[in-house]
Tab-separated table of C-alpha atoms in Angstrom:
chain	number	residue	atom	x	y	z
A	1	GLU	CA	76.663	-2.037	-58.579
A	2	ALA	CA	75.197	-4.588	-60.984
A	3	GLY	CA	76.424	-4.331	-64.549
A	4	VAL	CA	74.570	-4.431	-67.839
A	5	ALA	CA	72.725	-7.741	-68.070
A	6	GLN	CA	72.048	-9.466	-71.379
A	7	SER	CA	70.291	-12.692	-72.240
A	8	PRO	CA	70.559	-15.198	-73.658
A	9	ARG	CA	74.347	-15.583	-73.807
A	10	TYR	CA	74.196	-17.851	-76.843
A	11	LYS	CA	71.593	-18.533	-79.501
A	12	ILE	CA	71.643	-20.775	-82.546
A	13	ILE	CA	68.841	-20.454	-85.081
A	14	GLU	CA	68.172	-21.399	-88.664
A	15	LYS	CA	68.021	-18.749	-91.348
A	16	ARG	CA	64.618	-17.167	-91.815
A	17	GLN	CA	63.738	-17.788	-88.161
A	18	SER	CA	63.139	-14.987	-85.647
A	19	VAL	CA	65.185	-14.181	-82.575
A	20	ALA	CA	65.040	-11.667	-79.733
A	21	PHE	CA	67.693	-10.408	-77.358
A	22	TRP	CA	67.119	-8.735	-74.030
A	23	CYS	CA	69.130	-6.073	-72.203
A	24	ASN	CA	68.779	-4.654	-68.711
A	25	PRO	CA	70.986	-1.570	-68.318
A	26	ILE	CA	72.573	-0.318	-65.136
A	27	SER	CA	69.932	1.134	-62.843
A	28	GLY	CA	69.323	4.804	-63.542
A	29	HIS	CA	71.122	4.868	-66.885
A	30	ALA	CA	68.998	6.840	-69.322
A	31	THR	CA	70.910	6.048	-72.506
A	32	LEU	CA	71.064	2.570	-73.983
A	33	TYR	CA	72.895	1.326	-77.067
A	34	TRP	CA	72.836	-1.840	-79.150
A	35	TYR	CA	75.973	-2.809	-81.065
A	36	GLN	CA	76.649	-5.607	-83.552
A	37	GLN	CA	80.119	-7.168	-83.513
A	38	ILE	CA	80.873	-9.483	-86.404
A	39	LEU	CA	83.781	-11.872	-85.838
A	40	GLY	CA	87.093	-10.145	-86.499
A	41	GLN	CA	85.576	-6.652	-86.562
A	42	GLY	CA	84.945	-3.883	-84.098
A	43	PRO	CA	81.454	-3.261	-82.725
A	44	LYS	CA	79.120	-1.244	-84.925
A	45	LEU	CA	76.349	0.888	-83.436
A	46	LEU	CA	72.851	-0.240	-84.416
A	47	ILE	CA	70.604	1.973	-82.314
A	48	GLN	CA	70.703	4.473	-79.454
A	49	PHE	CA	67.861	5.142	-77.023
A	50	GLN	CA	67.451	8.054	-74.633
A	51	ASN	CA	64.905	6.876	-72.047
A	52	ASN	CA	62.181	5.311	-74.233
A	53	GLY	CA	62.878	7.378	-77.345
A	54	VAL	CA	65.112	6.544	-80.305
A	55	VAL	CA	67.970	8.996	-80.755
A	56	ASP	CA	69.779	7.328	-83.655
A	57	ASP	CA	68.785	4.254	-85.644
A	58	SER	CA	70.495	5.203	-88.899
A	59	GLN	CA	72.597	2.002	-88.948
A	60	LEU	CA	69.744	-0.373	-88.072
A	61	PRO	CA	68.616	-2.570	-91.015
A	62	LYS	CA	64.982	-1.776	-90.501
A	63	ASP	CA	63.680	-4.326	-92.979
A	64	ARG	CA	64.550	-7.093	-90.541
A	65	PHE	CA	65.772	-5.537	-87.278
A	66	SER	CA	63.628	-3.802	-84.688
A	67	ALA	CA	64.274	-2.583	-81.162
A	68	GLU	CA	62.208	-1.128	-78.395
A	69	ARG	CA	62.591	0.266	-74.917
A	70	LEU	CA	58.983	0.785	-73.941
A	71	LYS	CA	59.350	1.852	-70.304
A	72	GLY	CA	62.767	3.448	-70.645
A	73	VAL	CA	64.525	0.642	-68.798
A	74	ASP	CA	64.863	-2.817	-70.402
A	75	SER	CA	65.282	-3.132	-74.140
A	76	THR	CA	64.751	-5.874	-76.687
A	77	LEU	CA	66.348	-6.250	-80.101
A	78	LYS	CA	64.609	-8.492	-82.623
A	79	ILE	CA	65.665	-9.946	-85.939
A	80	GLN	CA	62.975	-11.277	-88.261
A	81	PRO	CA	63.804	-13.090	-90.479
A	82	ALA	CA	67.444	-13.844	-89.720
A	83	LYS	CA	70.085	-14.186	-92.414
A	84	LEU	CA	73.424	-15.973	-92.285
A	85	GLU	CA	75.254	-12.626	-92.209
A	86	ASP	CA	73.489	-11.708	-88.949
A	87	SER	CA	75.780	-14.139	-87.118
A	88	ALA	CA	77.562	-11.893	-84.626
A	89	VAL	CA	77.782	-10.869	-81.001
A	90	TYR	CA	75.125	-8.340	-80.039
A	91	LEU	CA	76.327	-6.003	-77.323
A	92	CYS	CA	74.246	-3.732	-75.165
A	93	ALA	CA	75.729	-0.701	-73.408
A	94	SER	CA	74.371	2.000	-71.142
A	95	THR	CA	75.478	5.393	-69.877
A	96	GLY	CA	74.306	7.654	-67.105
A	97	GLN	CA	75.117	11.321	-67.218
A	98	PRO	CA	76.571	12.785	-70.437
A	99	ASN	CA	80.313	12.437	-70.906
A	100	THR	CA	80.530	9.452	-68.576
A	101	GLU	CA	81.780	5.954	-69.235
A	102	ALA	CA	79.709	3.517	-71.282
A	103	PHE	CA	79.308	0.122	-69.626
A	104	PHE	CA	78.957	-2.915	-71.884
A	105	GLY	CA	77.228	-6.194	-71.224
A	106	GLN	CA	78.836	-9.541	-72.058
A	107	GLY	CA	76.806	-9.818	-75.223
A	108	THR	CA	74.651	-12.415	-76.940
A	109	ARG	CA	76.440	-14.596	-79.475
A	110	LEU	CA	74.069	-15.388	-82.358
A	111	THR	CA	74.828	-18.117	-84.857
A	112	VAL	CA	72.553	-18.390	-87.883
A	113	VAL	CA	72.834	-21.707	-89.735
B	1	GLY	CA	82.307	8.590	-93.607
B	2	GLU	CA	84.080	8.282	-90.296
B	3	ASP	CA	86.637	5.516	-90.047
B	4	VAL	CA	89.054	4.128	-87.468
B	5	GLU	CA	91.991	1.963	-88.527
B	6	GLN	CA	94.248	-0.268	-86.454
B	7	SER	CA	96.936	-2.830	-87.145
B	8	LEU	CA	95.555	-6.321	-86.576
B	9	PHE	CA	98.227	-8.083	-84.529
B	10	LEU	CA	101.075	-7.343	-82.136
B	11	SER	CA	103.315	-9.842	-80.368
B	12	VAL	CA	105.632	-8.890	-77.502
B	13	ARG	CA	107.594	-10.632	-74.767
B	14	GLU	CA	106.518	-10.369	-71.144
B	15	GLY	CA	108.128	-7.340	-69.520
B	16	ASP	CA	108.510	-5.415	-72.785
B	17	SER	CA	106.486	-2.345	-73.695
B	18	SER	CA	103.616	-2.671	-76.169
B	19	VAL	CA	102.547	0.130	-78.482
B	20	ILE	CA	99.218	-0.146	-80.285
B	21	ASN	CA	98.486	2.421	-82.972
B	22	CYS	CA	95.277	3.817	-84.389
B	23	THR	CA	94.302	6.406	-86.994
B	24	TYR	CA	90.918	8.088	-87.202
B	25	THR	CA	89.165	10.445	-89.581
B	26	ASP	CA	86.590	12.416	-87.570
B	27	SER	CA	88.360	15.428	-86.075
B	28	SER	CA	85.176	16.560	-84.317
B	29	SER	CA	85.139	13.680	-81.811
B	30	THR	CA	85.143	14.874	-78.228
B	31	TYR	CA	86.960	11.880	-76.837
B	32	LEU	CA	89.113	9.024	-78.060
B	33	TYR	CA	88.995	5.722	-76.225
B	34	TRP	CA	90.859	2.480	-75.719
B	35	TYR	CA	88.817	-0.615	-74.870
B	36	LYS	CA	90.010	-4.102	-73.982
B	37	GLN	CA	88.139	-7.295	-74.876
B	38	GLU	CA	89.070	-10.660	-73.441
B	39	PRO	CA	87.657	-13.918	-74.856
B	40	GLY	CA	83.968	-14.314	-74.072
B	41	ALA	CA	83.844	-11.023	-72.225
B	42	GLY	CA	82.313	-7.663	-72.961
B	43	LEU	CA	84.239	-4.507	-73.648
B	44	GLN	CA	86.136	-2.915	-70.796
B	45	LEU	CA	87.076	0.759	-70.960
B	46	LEU	CA	90.814	1.044	-70.331
B	47	THR	CA	91.345	4.742	-70.708
B	48	TYR	CA	90.281	7.744	-72.748
B	49	ILE	CA	91.701	11.082	-73.749
B	50	PHE	CA	89.924	14.359	-74.297
B	51	SER	CA	90.479	15.665	-77.816
B	52	ASN	CA	92.300	18.800	-76.642
B	53	MET	CA	94.954	16.818	-74.764
B	54	ASP	CA	98.213	15.453	-76.157
B	55	MET	CA	99.021	12.823	-73.567
B	56	LYS	CA	97.466	10.989	-70.681
B	57	GLN	CA	99.185	8.607	-68.292
B	58	ASP	CA	97.367	6.129	-66.084
B	59	GLN	CA	99.632	3.683	-64.211
B	60	ARG	CA	101.118	1.376	-66.893
B	61	LEU	CA	99.107	2.991	-69.683
B	62	THR	CA	100.173	6.018	-71.715
B	63	VAL	CA	97.956	7.490	-74.410
B	64	LEU	CA	99.423	9.828	-77.020
B	65	LEU	CA	97.256	11.884	-79.338
B	66	ASN	CA	98.544	13.627	-82.464
B	67	LYS	CA	95.595	15.661	-83.673
B	68	LYS	CA	97.400	16.963	-86.747
B	69	ASP	CA	97.997	13.439	-88.042
B	70	LYS	CA	94.813	12.025	-86.436
B	71	HIS	CA	96.918	9.377	-84.780
B	72	LEU	CA	96.324	7.784	-81.390
B	73	SER	CA	98.554	5.325	-79.595
B	74	LEU	CA	98.374	3.209	-76.466
B	75	ARG	CA	101.570	2.216	-74.714
B	76	ILE	CA	101.479	-0.530	-72.111
B	77	ALA	CA	104.591	-0.605	-69.955
B	78	ASP	CA	105.905	-3.868	-68.486
B	79	THR	CA	103.428	-5.953	-70.488
B	80	GLN	CA	102.132	-9.031	-68.652
B	81	THR	CA	100.548	-12.236	-69.945
B	82	GLY	CA	97.268	-10.997	-68.465
B	83	ASP	CA	97.365	-8.121	-70.960
B	84	SER	CA	96.797	-10.584	-73.811
B	85	ALA	CA	93.503	-9.489	-75.380
B	86	ILE	CA	92.022	-7.527	-78.265
B	87	TYR	CA	92.402	-3.751	-77.956
B	88	PHE	CA	89.957	-1.444	-79.685
B	89	CYS	CA	90.468	2.196	-80.463
B	90	ALA	CA	87.236	4.196	-80.652
B	91	GLU	CA	86.205	7.748	-81.348
B	92	GLY	CA	82.988	9.469	-80.424
B	93	ASP	CA	81.111	10.659	-77.411
B	94	THR	CA	80.286	8.597	-74.330
B	95	GLY	CA	78.445	5.536	-75.681
B	96	LYS	CA	78.003	6.548	-79.312
B	97	LEU	CA	81.272	5.196	-80.646
B	98	ILE	CA	83.004	4.240	-83.871
B	99	PHE	CA	85.409	1.376	-83.250
B	100	GLY	CA	88.460	0.186	-85.110
B	101	GLN	CA	88.721	-3.465	-86.056
B	102	GLY	CA	90.840	-4.285	-83.030
B	103	THR	CA	94.483	-5.201	-82.424
B	104	THR	CA	95.185	-8.644	-80.986
B	105	LEU	CA	98.001	-8.393	-78.442
B	106	GLN	CA	99.876	-11.623	-77.822
B	107	VAL	CA	102.229	-11.636	-74.827
B	108	LYS	CA	104.809	-14.413	-74.816
B	109	PRO	CA	106.281	-15.550	-71.481
């Protein structure tokens, strides 16, 4: 079974530029999550999708972050414009049935300079 | 708000037992989890415990849950150098999780 795929693995941008991350969850997984992991901290949930609908985006800084999952499969997370404090690893996870294990991708490491 | 706290660093010798501790605040969480993160890798679920259990054993791993004190621990028996990693405690439900800041486990040969 293929795991959660994320791209790119690494990205370096200048502040005020835009960036987008892509996630392909495990086939058939209805629920998808984006997490932000700042160096030295635990991951923090940004947004949760159920199929193509947003379940929880209360922790997403909506002035600069946006996410979509238009067809209920792949998802993109965008930052526009980026700030220095957005430097982090962005992790995508997916789950199938309720109360089952969440599978995480390897993440995209973003460095904003 | 909900919070999960862990000690930041633990160093043990190969073959010893490791005990990583965690405290949490949200008593309504259905499950409590332990994840492992190796350098450059994503998060790997090690084990979890249902909130109405006190203990769970899975090969070298033992999870203890003290609901009264909101304290969770992970014991790794016969710790190996391959166990060196960051261990995260998390509370929540399935993929909607609140993580601690992680405990770095260093295993010395």
